[in-house]
Tab-separated table of C-alpha atoms in Angstrom:
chain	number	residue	atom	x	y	z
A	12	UNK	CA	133.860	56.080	113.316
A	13	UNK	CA	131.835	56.869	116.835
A	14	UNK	CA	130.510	59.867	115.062
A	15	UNK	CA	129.144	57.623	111.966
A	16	UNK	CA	127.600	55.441	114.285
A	17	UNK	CA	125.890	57.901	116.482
A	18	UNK	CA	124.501	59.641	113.113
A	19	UNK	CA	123.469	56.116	111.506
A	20	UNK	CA	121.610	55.234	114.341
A	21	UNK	CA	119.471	58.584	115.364
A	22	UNK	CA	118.637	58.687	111.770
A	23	UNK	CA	117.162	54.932	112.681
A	24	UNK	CA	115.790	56.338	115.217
A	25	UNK	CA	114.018	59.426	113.436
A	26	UNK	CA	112.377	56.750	111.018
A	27	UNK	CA	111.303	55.036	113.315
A	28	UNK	CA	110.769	51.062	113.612
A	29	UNK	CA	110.027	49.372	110.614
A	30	UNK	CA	111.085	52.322	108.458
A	31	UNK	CA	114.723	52.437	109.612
A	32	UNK	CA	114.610	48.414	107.603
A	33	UNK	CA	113.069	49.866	104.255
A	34	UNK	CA	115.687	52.384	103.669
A	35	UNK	CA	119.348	53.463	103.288
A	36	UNK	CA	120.268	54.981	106.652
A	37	UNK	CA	123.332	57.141	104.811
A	38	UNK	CA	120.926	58.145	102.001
A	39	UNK	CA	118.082	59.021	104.633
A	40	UNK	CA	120.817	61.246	106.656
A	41	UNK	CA	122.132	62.713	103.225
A	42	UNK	CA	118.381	64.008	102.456
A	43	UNK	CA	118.258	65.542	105.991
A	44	UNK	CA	121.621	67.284	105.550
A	45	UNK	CA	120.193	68.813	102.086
A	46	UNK	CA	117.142	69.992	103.716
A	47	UNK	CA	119.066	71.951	106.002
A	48	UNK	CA	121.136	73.755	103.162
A	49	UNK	CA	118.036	73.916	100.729
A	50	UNK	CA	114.444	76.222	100.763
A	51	UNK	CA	111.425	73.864	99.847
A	52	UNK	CA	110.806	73.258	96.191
A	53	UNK	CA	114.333	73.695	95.430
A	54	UNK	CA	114.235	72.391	91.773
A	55	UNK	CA	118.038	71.920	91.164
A	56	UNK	CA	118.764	70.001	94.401
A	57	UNK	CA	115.713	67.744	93.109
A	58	UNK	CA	117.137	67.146	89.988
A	59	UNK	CA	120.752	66.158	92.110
A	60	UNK	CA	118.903	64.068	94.517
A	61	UNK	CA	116.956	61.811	92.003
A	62	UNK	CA	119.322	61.763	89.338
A	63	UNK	CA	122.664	60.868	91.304
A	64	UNK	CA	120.887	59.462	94.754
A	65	UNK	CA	121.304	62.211	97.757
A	66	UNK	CA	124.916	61.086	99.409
A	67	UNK	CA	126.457	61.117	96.179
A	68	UNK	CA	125.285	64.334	95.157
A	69	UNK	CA	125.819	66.344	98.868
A	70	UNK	CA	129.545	65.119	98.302
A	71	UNK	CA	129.939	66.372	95.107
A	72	UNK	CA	128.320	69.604	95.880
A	73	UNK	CA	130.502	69.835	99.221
A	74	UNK	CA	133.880	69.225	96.913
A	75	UNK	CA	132.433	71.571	94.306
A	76	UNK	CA	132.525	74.283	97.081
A	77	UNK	CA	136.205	74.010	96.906
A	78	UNK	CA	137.489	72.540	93.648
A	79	UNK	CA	135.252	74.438	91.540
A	80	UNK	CA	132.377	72.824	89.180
A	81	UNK	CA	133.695	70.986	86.842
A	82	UNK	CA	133.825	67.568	89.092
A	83	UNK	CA	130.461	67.894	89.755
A	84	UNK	CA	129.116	69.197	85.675
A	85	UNK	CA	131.560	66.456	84.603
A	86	UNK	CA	129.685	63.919	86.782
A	87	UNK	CA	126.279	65.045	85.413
A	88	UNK	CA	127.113	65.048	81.985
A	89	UNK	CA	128.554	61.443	82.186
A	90	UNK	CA	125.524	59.978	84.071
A	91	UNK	CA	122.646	62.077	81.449
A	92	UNK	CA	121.456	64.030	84.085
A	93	UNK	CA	118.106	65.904	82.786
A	94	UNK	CA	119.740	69.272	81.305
A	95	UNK	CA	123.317	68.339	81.667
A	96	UNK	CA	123.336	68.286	77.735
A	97	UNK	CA	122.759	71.695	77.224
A	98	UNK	CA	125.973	72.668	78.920
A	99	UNK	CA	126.713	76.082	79.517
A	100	UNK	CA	123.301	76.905	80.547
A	101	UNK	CA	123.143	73.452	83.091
A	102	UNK	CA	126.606	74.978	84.502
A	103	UNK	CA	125.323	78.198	85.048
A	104	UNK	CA	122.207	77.298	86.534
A	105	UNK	CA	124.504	74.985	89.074
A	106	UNK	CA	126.423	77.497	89.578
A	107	UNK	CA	124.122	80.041	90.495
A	108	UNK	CA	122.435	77.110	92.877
A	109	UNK	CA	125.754	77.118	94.520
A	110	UNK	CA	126.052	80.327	95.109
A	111	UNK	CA	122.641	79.929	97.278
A	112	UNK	CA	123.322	76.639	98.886
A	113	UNK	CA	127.141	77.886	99.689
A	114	UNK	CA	126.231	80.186	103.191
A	115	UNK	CA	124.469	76.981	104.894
A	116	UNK	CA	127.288	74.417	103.352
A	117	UNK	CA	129.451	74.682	106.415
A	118	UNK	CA	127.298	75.077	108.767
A	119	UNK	CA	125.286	71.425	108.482
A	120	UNK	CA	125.019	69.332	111.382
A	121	UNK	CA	122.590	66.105	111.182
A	122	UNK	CA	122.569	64.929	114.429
A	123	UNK	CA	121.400	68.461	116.065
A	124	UNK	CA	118.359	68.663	113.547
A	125	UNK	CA	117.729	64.999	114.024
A	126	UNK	CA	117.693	65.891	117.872
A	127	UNK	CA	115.569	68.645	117.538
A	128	UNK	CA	113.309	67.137	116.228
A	129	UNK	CA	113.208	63.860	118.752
A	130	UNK	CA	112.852	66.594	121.074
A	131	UNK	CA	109.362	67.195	119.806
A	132	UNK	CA	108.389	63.845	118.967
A	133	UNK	CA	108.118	64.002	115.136
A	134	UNK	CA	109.483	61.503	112.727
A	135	UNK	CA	111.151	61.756	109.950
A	136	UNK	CA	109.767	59.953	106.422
A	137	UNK	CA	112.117	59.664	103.782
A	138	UNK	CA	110.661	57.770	100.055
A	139	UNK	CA	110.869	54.050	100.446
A	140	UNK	CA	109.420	54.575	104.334
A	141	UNK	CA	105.635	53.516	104.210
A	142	UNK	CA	104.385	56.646	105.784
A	143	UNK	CA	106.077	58.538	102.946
A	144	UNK	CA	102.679	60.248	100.604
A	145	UNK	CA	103.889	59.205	97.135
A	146	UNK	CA	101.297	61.987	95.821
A	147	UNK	CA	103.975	64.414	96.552
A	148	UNK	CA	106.054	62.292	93.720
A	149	UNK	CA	104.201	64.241	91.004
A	150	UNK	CA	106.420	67.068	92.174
A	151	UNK	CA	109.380	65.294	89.910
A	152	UNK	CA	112.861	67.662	91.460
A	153	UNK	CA	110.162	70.558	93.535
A	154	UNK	CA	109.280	67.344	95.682
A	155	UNK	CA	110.472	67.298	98.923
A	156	UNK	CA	113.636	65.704	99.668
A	157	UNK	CA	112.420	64.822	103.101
A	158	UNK	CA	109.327	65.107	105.464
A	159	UNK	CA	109.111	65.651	109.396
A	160	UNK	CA	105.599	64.470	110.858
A	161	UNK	CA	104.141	64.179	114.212
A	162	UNK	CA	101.358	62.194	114.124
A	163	UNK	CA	98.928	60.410	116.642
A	164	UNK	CA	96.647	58.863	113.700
A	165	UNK	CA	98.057	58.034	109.977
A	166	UNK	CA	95.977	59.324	107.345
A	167	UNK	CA	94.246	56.785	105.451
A	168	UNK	CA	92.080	56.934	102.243
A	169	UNK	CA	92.228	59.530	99.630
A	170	UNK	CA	92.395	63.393	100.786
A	171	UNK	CA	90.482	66.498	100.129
A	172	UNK	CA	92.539	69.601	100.154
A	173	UNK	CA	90.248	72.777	101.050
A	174	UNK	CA	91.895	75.901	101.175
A	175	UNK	CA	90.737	79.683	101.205
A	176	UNK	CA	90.567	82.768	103.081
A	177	UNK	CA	92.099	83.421	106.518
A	178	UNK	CA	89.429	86.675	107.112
A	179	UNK	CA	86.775	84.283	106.216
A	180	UNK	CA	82.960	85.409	106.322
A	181	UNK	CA	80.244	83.213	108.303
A	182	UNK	CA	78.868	81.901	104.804
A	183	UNK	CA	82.400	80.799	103.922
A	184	UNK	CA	82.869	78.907	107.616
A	185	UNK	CA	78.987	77.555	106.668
A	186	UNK	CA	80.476	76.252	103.472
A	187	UNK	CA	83.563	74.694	104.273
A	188	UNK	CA	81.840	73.054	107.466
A	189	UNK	CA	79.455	71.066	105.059
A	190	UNK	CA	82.251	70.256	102.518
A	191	UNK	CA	84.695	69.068	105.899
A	192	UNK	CA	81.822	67.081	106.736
A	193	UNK	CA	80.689	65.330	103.782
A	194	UNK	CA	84.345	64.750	103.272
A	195	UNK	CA	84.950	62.642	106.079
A	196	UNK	CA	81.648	60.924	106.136
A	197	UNK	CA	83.199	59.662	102.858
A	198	UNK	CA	86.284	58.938	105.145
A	199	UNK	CA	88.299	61.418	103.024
A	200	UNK	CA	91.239	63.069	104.769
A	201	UNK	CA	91.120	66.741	104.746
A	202	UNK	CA	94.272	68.324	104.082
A	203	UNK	CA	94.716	71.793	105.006
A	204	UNK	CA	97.181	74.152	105.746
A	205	UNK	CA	96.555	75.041	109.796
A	206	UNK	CA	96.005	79.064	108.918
A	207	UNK	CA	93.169	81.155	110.421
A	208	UNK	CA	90.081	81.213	108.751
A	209	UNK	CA	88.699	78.342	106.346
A	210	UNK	CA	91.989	76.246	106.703
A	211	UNK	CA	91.307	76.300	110.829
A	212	UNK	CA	87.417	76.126	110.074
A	213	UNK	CA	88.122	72.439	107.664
A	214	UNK	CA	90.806	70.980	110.357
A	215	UNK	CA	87.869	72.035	113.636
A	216	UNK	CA	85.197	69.923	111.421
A	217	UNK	CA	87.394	66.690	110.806
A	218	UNK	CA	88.452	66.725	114.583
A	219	UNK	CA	85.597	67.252	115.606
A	220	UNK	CA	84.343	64.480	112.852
A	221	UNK	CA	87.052	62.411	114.482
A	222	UNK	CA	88.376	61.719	110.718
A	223	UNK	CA	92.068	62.026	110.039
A	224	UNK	CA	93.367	65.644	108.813
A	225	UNK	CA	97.231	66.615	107.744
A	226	UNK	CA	98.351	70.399	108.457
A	227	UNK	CA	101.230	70.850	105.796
A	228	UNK	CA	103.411	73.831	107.683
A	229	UNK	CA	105.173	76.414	106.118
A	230	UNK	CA	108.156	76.373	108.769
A	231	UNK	CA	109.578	73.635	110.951
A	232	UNK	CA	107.354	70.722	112.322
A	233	UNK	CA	108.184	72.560	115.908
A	234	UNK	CA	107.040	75.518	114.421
A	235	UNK	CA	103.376	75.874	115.213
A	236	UNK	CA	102.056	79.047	113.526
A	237	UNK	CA	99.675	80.949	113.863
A	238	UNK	CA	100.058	80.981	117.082
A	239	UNK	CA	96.165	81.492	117.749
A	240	UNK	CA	96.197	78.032	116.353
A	241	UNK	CA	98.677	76.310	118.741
A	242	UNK	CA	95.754	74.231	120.572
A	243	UNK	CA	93.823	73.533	117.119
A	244	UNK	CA	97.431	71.996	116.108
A	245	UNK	CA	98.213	70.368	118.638
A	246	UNK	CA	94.624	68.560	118.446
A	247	UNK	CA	95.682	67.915	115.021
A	248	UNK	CA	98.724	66.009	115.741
A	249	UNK	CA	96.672	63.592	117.825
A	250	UNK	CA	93.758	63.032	115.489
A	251	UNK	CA	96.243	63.278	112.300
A	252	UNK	CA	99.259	64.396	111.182
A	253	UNK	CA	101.539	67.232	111.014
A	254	UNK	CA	103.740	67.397	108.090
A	255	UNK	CA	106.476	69.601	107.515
A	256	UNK	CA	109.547	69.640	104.668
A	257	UNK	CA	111.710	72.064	106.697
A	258	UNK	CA	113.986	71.453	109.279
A	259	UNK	CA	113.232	71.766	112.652
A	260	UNK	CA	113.625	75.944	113.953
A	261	UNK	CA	112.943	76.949	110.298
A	262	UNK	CA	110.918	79.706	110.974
A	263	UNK	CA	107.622	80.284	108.621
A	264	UNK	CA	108.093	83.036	106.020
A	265	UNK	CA	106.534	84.656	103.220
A	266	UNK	CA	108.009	82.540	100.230
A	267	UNK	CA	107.882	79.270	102.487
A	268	UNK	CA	103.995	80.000	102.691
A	269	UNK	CA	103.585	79.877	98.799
A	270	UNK	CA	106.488	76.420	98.499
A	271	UNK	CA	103.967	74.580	101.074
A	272	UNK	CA	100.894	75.155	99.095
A	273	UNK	CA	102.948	73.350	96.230
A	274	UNK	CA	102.736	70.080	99.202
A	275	UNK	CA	98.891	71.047	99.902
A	276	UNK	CA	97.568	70.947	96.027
A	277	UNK	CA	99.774	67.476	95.736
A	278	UNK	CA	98.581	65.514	99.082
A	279	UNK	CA	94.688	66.044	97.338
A	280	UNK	CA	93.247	64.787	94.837
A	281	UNK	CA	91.276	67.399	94.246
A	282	UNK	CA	91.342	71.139	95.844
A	283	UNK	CA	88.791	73.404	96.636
A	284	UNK	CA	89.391	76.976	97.273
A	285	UNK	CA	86.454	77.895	99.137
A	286	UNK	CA	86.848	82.292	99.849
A	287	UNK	CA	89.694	83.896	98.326
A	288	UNK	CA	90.384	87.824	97.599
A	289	UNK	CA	91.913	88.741	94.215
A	290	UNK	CA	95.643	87.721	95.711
A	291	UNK	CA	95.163	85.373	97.885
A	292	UNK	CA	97.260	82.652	98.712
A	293	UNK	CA	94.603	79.882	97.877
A	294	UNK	CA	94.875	80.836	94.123
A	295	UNK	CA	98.500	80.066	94.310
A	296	UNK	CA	97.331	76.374	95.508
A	297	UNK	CA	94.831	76.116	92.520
A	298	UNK	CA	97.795	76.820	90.846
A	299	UNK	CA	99.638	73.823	91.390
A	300	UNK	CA	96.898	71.764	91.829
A	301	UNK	CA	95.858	72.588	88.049
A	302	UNK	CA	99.973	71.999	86.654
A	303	UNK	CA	99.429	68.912	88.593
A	304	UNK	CA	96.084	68.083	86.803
A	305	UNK	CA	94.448	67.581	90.122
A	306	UNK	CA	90.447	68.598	89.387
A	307	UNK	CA	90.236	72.242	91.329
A	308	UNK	CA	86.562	73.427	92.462
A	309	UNK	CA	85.985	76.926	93.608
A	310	UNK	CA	82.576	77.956	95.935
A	311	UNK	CA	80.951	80.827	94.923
A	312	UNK	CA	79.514	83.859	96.541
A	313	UNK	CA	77.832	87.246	96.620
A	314	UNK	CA	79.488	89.220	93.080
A	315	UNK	CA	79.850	92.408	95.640
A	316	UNK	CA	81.950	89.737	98.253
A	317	UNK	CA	85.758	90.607	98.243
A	318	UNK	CA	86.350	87.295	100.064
A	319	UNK	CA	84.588	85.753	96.843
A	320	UNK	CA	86.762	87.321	93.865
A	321	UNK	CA	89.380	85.216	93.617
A	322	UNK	CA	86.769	82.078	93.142
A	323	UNK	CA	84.518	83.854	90.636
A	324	UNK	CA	87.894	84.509	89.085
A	325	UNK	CA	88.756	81.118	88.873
A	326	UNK	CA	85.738	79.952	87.636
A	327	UNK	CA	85.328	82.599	85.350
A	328	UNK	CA	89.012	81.534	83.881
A	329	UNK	CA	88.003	77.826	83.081
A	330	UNK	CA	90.480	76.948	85.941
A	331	UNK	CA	87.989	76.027	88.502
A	332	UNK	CA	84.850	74.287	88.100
A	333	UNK	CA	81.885	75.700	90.617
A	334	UNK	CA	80.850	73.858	93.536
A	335	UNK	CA	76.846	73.525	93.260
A	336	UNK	CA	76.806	70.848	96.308
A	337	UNK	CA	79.252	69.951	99.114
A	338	UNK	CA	79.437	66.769	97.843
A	339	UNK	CA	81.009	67.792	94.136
A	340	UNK	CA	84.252	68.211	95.249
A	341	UNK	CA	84.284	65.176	97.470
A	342	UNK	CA	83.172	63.055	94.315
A	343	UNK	CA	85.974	64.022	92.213
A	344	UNK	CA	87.952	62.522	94.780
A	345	UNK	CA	85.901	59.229	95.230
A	346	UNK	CA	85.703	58.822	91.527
A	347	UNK	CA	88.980	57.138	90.348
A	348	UNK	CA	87.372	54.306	93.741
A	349	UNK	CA	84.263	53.655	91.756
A	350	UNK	CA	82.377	55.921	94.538
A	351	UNK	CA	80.178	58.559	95.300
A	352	UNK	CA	78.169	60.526	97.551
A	353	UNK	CA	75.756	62.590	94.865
A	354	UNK	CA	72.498	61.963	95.335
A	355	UNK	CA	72.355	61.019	99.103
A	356	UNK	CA	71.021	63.008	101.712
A	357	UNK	CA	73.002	65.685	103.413
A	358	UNK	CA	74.032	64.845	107.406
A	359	UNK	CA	72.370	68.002	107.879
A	360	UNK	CA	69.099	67.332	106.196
A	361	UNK	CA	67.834	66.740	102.488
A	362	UNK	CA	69.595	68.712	100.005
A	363	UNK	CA	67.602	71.819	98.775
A	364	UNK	CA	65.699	71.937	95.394
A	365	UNK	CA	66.493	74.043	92.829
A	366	UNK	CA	64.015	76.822	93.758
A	367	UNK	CA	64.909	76.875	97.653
A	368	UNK	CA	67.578	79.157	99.133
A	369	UNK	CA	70.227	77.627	101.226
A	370	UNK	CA	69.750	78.072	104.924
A	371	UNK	CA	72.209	79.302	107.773
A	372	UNK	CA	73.503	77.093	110.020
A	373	UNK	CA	70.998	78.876	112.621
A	374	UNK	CA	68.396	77.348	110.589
A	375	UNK	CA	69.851	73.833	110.125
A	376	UNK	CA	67.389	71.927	111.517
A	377	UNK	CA	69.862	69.206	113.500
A	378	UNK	CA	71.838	72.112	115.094
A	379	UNK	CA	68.331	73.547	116.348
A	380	UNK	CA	68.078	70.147	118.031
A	381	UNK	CA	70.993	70.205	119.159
A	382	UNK	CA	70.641	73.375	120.703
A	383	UNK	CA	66.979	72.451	122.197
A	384	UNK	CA	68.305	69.662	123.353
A	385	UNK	CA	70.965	71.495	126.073
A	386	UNK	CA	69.570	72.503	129.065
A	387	UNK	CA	71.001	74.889	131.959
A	388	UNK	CA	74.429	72.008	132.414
A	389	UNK	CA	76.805	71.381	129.993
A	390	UNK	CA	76.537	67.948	128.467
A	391	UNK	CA	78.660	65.193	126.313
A	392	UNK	CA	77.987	64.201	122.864
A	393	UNK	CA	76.166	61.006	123.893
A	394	UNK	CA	73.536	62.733	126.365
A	395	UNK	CA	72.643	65.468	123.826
A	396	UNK	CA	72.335	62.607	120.487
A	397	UNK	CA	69.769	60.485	123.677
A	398	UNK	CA	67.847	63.696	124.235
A	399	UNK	CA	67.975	64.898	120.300
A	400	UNK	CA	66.758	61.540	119.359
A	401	UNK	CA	70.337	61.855	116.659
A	402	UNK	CA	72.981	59.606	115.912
A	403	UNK	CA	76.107	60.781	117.928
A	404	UNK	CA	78.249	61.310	114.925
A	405	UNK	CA	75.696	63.728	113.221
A	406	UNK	CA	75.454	65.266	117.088
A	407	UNK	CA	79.575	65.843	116.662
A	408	UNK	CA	78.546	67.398	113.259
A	409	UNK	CA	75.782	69.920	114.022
A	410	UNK	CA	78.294	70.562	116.696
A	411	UNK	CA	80.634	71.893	115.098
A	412	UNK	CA	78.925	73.891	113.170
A	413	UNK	CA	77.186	75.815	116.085
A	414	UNK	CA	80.232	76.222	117.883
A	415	UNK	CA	81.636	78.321	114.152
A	416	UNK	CA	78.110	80.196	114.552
A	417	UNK	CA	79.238	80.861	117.765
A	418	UNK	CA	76.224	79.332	119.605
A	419	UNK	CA	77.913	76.800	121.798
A	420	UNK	CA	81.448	76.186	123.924
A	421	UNK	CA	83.288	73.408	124.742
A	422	UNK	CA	83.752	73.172	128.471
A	423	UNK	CA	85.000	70.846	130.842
A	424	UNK	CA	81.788	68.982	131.884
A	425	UNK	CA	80.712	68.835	127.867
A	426	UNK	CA	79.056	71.512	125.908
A	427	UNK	CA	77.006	74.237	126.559
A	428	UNK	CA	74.916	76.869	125.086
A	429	UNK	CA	77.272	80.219	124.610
């Protein structure tokens, strides 16, 4: 009885005030136990979960492990569960589920992931919680059963997912700077996935934009990976969110890479893929963004580019459509609010015509400014946007862009020239 107790309430406790009143405790700690036994995207504990609520369905999966399947099929077949019809190919495909699930079975223990994760400070969001993303409903059984979060700012407003290469090239950073940008001057979230490269380059812009961004891991939410990117997250998790389906010491892997981009293509409402080689993992987002019908954009490049094949691909395939201006994928989002941001003038200056090339960010004429307007001290946003003559927030923007050129640091007393 103790032990039910002490589980009931740190799983109150995990959701957190408010939450902990929305939802059924036993279901909530149900969902946690399957996400210990389960990988993310796990289509046949999905199908359990929703069809037979997740208590009911751990326990007949638990007595299945020892009285065989037909409990469980019988179950199934009397409440219509989505397949159950077709029966010797619904038991087999159980079967071979619980011949996965069965190593992890005996080993589950709520209350030590629940205090692993208190031990980090994330929450845990369960549906019916209102910090649960219902985008990630259009999933049906490969949504998560549960979500672990840490989060100093909730995301608000519809999202932009931008995705791409981790060996990115200085036109790619240039490009996904001005689409972070223009995203959250349309306070749109940008959803990323915390990796080197354009994912790191998109979450730098909307901190330093001071606009919400969500990291989607591939392993635990105390699993901060790369590790290059352990301060970057970390600044994350106070600006926005870090979200997470495993439990807590799940270690990121290959295959749990490629689930999470599954979480990334769902959380936007539209995805751009903004560098990608012929296999990268950004295609596999466009992917699911596509089966999801979420509008997918792809940024071209040089034709001799290998960071660019992947996009050309794309857009050569009819999957993508090709991003002329920062602002078209950032419109496709705004679009089902009656918004848009085609037409206005770029933060960093008019848009080019038709018969101008596009400048370098060493040519953008605010981060010249900017950089005219340090001197021989490092200075803070506010004294560079007095001497610049520039609003502070498209100060914080030209910023940011110079410090991916590489022409300014972050210090202690402000910024300086590097």
């Amino acid at each position: 009885m103790n032990e039910a107790q002490d589980l009931l309430g740190a799983t109150a406790a995990a959701v957190g005030r408010g939450g902990a009143d929305a939802v059924d405790l036993v279901e909530a700690a149900a969902r946690v136990a399957w996400s210990t036994v389960v990988e993310p995207g796990d289509s046949v504990a999905g199908l359990l979960v929703q069809a037979l609520g997740a208590e009911r369905s751990f326990a007949l999966v638990r007595a299945a492990l020892d009285d065989g399947l037909q409990g469980l099929l019988d179950t199934c077949t009397d409440e219509a569960v989505p397949g159950a019809e077709s029966t010797a190919a619904f038991a087999e495909t159980v079967r071979v589920a619980l011949e996965r699930w069965g190593p992890r079975l005996g080993r589950v223990d709520v209350l030590a992931t629940l205090d692993a994760a208190r031990s980090v400070g994330a929450r845990l969001v369960v549906p019916g919680t209102a910090s649960w993303p219902r985008a990630v409903d259009d999933l049906g059984p490969h949504a998560p059963v549960v979500l672990w979060t840490r989060s100093g700012r909730r995301a608000s407003g519809p999202a932009l997912a931008v995705v791409g290469s981790r060996a990115n090239t200085v036109a790619g950073a240039e490009a996904t700077a001005e689409i972070a940008s223009t995203a959250a001057d349309a306070g749109c979230t940008v959803v990323s996935g915390g990796a080197y490269g354009i994912d790191a380059t998109a979450h730098r812009v909307a901190v330093a934009a001071g606009t919400p961004t969500v990291a989607v891991l591939a392993g635990g939410i105390d699993q901060l990976y790369p590790t290059g990117n352990v301060e970057l997250l970390r600044n994350v998790a106070r600006q926005g969110t870090l979200l997470a389906e495993s439990p807590p010491g799940t270690r990121p892997t290959r295959w749990r890479f490629l689930a999470r981009n599954r979480l990334i293509a769902a959380l936007g409402a539209a995805t751009v893929v903004v560098e990608a080689g012929a296999r990268s993992g950004a295609l596999n987002t466009a992917h699911h963004a596509a089966q999801l019908g979420r509008p997918v954009f792809a940024v071209p490049g040089a034709f001799s580019s290998s960071a660019s094949v992947g996009c050309h691909r794309l857009v050569a395939d009819g999957r993508a459509q090709i991003v002329v201006g920062a602002g078209d994928p950032v419109d496709a989002v705004l679009g089902a609010h009656g918004r848009s941001v085609r037409g206005r003038s770029s933060r960093r200056g008019d848009e080019p015509r038709g018969d101008e090339p596009l400048g370098g960010g060493r040519q953008d004429p605010e981060v010249v400014r900017v950089l005219d307007a340090l001197g021989r001290r490092a200075l803070d946003e506010q004294e560079i946007a007095v001497r610049a003559g520039m609003s502070t927030g498209a100060v914080v923007d030209a910023l940011a862009l110079a410090e991916l050129q590489g022409l300014v640091r972050h210090t202690v007393g402000g910024w300086a020239r590097s």
